[in-house]
Short mmCIF file of C-alpha atoms in Angstrom, two decimals:
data_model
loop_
_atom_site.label_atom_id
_atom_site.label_comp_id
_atom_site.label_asym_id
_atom_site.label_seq_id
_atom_site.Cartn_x
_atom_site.Cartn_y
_atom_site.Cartn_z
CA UNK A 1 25.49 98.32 109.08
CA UNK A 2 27.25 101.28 110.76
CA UNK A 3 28.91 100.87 113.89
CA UNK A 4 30.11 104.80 115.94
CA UNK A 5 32.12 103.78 118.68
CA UNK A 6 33.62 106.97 119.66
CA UNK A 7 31.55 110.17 118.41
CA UNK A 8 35.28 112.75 118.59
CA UNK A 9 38.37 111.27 116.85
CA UNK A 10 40.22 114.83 116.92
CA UNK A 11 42.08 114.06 112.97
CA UNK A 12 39.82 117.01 111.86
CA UNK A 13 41.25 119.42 114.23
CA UNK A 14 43.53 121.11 111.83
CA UNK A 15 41.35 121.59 109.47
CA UNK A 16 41.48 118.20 107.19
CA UNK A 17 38.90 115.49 106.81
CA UNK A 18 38.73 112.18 105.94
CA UNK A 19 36.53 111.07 102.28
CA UNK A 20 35.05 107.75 102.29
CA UNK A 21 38.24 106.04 100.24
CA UNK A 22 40.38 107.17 103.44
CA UNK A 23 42.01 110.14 101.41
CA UNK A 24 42.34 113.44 103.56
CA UNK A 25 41.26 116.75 101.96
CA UNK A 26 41.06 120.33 103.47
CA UNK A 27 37.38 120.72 104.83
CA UNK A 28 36.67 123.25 102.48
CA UNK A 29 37.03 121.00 99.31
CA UNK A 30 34.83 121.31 96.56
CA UNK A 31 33.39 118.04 97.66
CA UNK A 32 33.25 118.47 101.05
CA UNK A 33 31.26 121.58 100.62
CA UNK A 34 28.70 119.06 98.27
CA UNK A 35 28.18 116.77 100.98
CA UNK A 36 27.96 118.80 103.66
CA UNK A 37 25.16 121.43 101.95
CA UNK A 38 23.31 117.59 101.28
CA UNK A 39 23.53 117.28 104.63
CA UNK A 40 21.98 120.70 105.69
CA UNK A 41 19.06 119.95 103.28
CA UNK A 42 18.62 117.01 104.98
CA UNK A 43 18.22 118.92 108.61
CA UNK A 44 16.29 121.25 107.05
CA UNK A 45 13.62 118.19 105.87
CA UNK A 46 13.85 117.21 109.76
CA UNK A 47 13.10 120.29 110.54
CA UNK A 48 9.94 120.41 107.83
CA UNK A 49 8.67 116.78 109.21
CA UNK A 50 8.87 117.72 112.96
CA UNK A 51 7.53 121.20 113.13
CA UNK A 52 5.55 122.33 110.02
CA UNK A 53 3.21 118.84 110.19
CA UNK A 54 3.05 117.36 106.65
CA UNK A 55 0.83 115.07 107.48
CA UNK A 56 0.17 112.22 104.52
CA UNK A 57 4.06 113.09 103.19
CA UNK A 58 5.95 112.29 105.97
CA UNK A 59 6.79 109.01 104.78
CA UNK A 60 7.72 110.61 101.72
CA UNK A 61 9.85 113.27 103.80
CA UNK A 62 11.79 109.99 105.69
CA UNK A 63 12.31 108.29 102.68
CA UNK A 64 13.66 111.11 101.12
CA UNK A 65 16.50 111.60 104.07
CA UNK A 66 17.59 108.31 103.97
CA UNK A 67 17.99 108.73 99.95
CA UNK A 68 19.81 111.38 101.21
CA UNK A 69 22.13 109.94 103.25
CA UNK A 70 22.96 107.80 99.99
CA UNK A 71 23.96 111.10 98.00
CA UNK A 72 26.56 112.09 100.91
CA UNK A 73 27.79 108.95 100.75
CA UNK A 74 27.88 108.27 97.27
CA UNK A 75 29.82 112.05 96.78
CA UNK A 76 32.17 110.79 99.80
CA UNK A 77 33.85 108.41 97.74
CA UNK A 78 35.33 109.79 94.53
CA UNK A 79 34.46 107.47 91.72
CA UNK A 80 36.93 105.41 90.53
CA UNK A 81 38.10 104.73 86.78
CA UNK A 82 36.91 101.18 86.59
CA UNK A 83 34.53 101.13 89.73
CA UNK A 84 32.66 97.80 89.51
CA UNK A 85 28.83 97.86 89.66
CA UNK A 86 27.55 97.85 93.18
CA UNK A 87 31.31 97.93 94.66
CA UNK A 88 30.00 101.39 96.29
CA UNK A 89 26.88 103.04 97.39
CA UNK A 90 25.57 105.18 94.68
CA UNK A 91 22.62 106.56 93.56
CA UNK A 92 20.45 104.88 90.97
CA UNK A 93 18.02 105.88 88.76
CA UNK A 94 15.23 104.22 90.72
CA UNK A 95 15.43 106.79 93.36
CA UNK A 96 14.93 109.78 90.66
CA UNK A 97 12.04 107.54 89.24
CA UNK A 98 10.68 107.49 93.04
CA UNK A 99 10.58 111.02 93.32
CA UNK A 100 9.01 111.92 89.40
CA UNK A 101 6.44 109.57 90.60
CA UNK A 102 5.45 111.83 93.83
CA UNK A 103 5.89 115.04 91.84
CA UNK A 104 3.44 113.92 89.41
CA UNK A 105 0.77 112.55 92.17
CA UNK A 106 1.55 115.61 94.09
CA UNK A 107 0.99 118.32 91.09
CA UNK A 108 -1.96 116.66 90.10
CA UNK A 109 -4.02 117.96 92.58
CA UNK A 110 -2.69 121.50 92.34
CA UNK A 111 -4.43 124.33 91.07
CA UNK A 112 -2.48 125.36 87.64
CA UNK A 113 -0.35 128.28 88.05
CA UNK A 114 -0.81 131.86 86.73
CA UNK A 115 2.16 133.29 88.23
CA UNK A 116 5.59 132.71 89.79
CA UNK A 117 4.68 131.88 93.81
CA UNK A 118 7.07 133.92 96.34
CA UNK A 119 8.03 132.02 99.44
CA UNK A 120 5.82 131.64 101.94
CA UNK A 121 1.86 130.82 102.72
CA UNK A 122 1.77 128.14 105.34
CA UNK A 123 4.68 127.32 107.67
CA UNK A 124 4.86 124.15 106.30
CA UNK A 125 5.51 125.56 102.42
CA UNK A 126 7.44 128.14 103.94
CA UNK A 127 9.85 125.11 105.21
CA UNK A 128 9.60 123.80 101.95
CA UNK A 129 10.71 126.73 99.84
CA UNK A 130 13.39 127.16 102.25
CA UNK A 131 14.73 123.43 101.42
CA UNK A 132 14.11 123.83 97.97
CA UNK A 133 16.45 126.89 97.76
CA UNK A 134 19.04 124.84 100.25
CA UNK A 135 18.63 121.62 97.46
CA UNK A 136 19.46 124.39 94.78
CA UNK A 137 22.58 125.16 96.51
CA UNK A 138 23.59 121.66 96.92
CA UNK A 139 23.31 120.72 93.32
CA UNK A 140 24.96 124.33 92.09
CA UNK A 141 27.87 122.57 94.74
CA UNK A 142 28.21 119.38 92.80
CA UNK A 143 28.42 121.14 89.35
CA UNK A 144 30.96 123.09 91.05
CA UNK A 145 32.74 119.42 91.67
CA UNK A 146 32.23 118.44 88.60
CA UNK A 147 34.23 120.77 87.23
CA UNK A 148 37.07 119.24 88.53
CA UNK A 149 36.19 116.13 89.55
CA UNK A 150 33.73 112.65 88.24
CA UNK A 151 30.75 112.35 90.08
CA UNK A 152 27.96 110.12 89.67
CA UNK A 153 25.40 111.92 87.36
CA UNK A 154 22.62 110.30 89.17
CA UNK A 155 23.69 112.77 91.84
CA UNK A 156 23.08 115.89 90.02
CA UNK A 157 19.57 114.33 88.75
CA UNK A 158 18.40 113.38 92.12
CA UNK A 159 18.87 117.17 93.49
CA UNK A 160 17.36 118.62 90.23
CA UNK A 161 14.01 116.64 90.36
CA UNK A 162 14.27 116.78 94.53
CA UNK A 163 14.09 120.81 94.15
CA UNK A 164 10.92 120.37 91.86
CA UNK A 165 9.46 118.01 94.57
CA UNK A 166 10.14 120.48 97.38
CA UNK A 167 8.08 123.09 95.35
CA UNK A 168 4.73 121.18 94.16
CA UNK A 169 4.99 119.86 97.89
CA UNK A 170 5.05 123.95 99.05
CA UNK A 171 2.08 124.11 97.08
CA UNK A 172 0.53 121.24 98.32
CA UNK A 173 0.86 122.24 102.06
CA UNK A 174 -0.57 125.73 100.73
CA UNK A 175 -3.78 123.79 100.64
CA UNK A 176 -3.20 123.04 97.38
CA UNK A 177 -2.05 126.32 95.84
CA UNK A 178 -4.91 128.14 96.76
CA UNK A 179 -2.84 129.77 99.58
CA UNK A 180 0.01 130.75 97.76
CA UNK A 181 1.68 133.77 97.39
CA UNK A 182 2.07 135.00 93.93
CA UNK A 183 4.26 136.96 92.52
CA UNK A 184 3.04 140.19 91.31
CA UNK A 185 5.46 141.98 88.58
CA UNK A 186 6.72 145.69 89.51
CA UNK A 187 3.92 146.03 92.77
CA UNK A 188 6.19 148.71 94.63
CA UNK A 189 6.79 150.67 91.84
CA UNK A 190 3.71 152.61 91.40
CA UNK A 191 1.54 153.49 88.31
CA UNK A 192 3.58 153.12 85.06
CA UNK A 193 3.21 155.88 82.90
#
């Protein structure tokens, strides 16, 4: 359980934070930036669940924010060389197996797709598209980490197949695709010769 006693500790006011294994790196670390862009995604799904109404997925929504509360925590601690199994929260393969499972319900009552879809239709797939694009961001910030530092690869699965959730769940709130907004190729340009 987590226990907040006192919500200000003032050790971040110079411009350093504290990661989960008590090490203090500049808040703009490459894994800082990770977490904190999880984070974001995650008040973005708030945002989706309280004011776009997603009805029948909400559960899916909540369950989703708490898995995401295990990927900040899980990049919070670096991973050690000989971390034992289950010595620290990470992300396991169930929770990407959780989510493949809801894409494929999900897309299987979509209409099939002639066309890239542009952002938008309903509010609620608008919110959607919006954390899709946010998800995209945070996994283009842990390959950034990566680069320089181990990181669970469950992580980097987990925001890949969350971003393809995000957009058959767009679709879905566009009652099913059929109020989508597709992309059509060169429309401002005029007539081609």
């Amino acid at each position: 359980m987590v226990y907040l006693s006192r919500i200000y500790t003032k050790t971040g006011d110079a411009g350093e934070t504290a990661l989960g294994d008590g090490q203090r790196v500049p808040k703009d670390h490459p894994r800082v930036t990770a977490y904190g862009t999880v984070d974001e995604l995650n008040a973005l799904l708030g945002l989706l669940a309280a004011q776009a109404g997603v009805g029948e997925e909400a559960e899916l929504l909540r369950g989703i924010q708490n898995d995401l509360f295990d990927v900040g925590a899980d990049l919070c601690v670096p991973v050690a060389g000989q971390e034992s199994p289950g010595a620290r929260l990470r992300v396991q393969p169930v929770q990407v197996e959780r989510l493949e499972a809801a894409i494929d319900r999900i897309n299987a009552g979509l209409r099939p797709l002639t066309s890239f879809v542009l952002p938008g239709g309903r509010p609620a797939a608008a919110w959607c598209h919006l954390a899709r694009t946010v998800c995209r961001r945070a996994e283009r910030d842990v390959v950034t980490l990566l680069r320089t530092e181990a990181v669970n690869p469950q992580v980097l699965v987990y925001l890949n197949r969350l971003s393809d959730l995000l957009f058959v769940l767009a679709r879905k709130c566009n009652d099913g695709g059929s109020a989508d907004v597709l992309w059509v190729p060169g429309q401002s340009q005029g007539p081609r010769p």
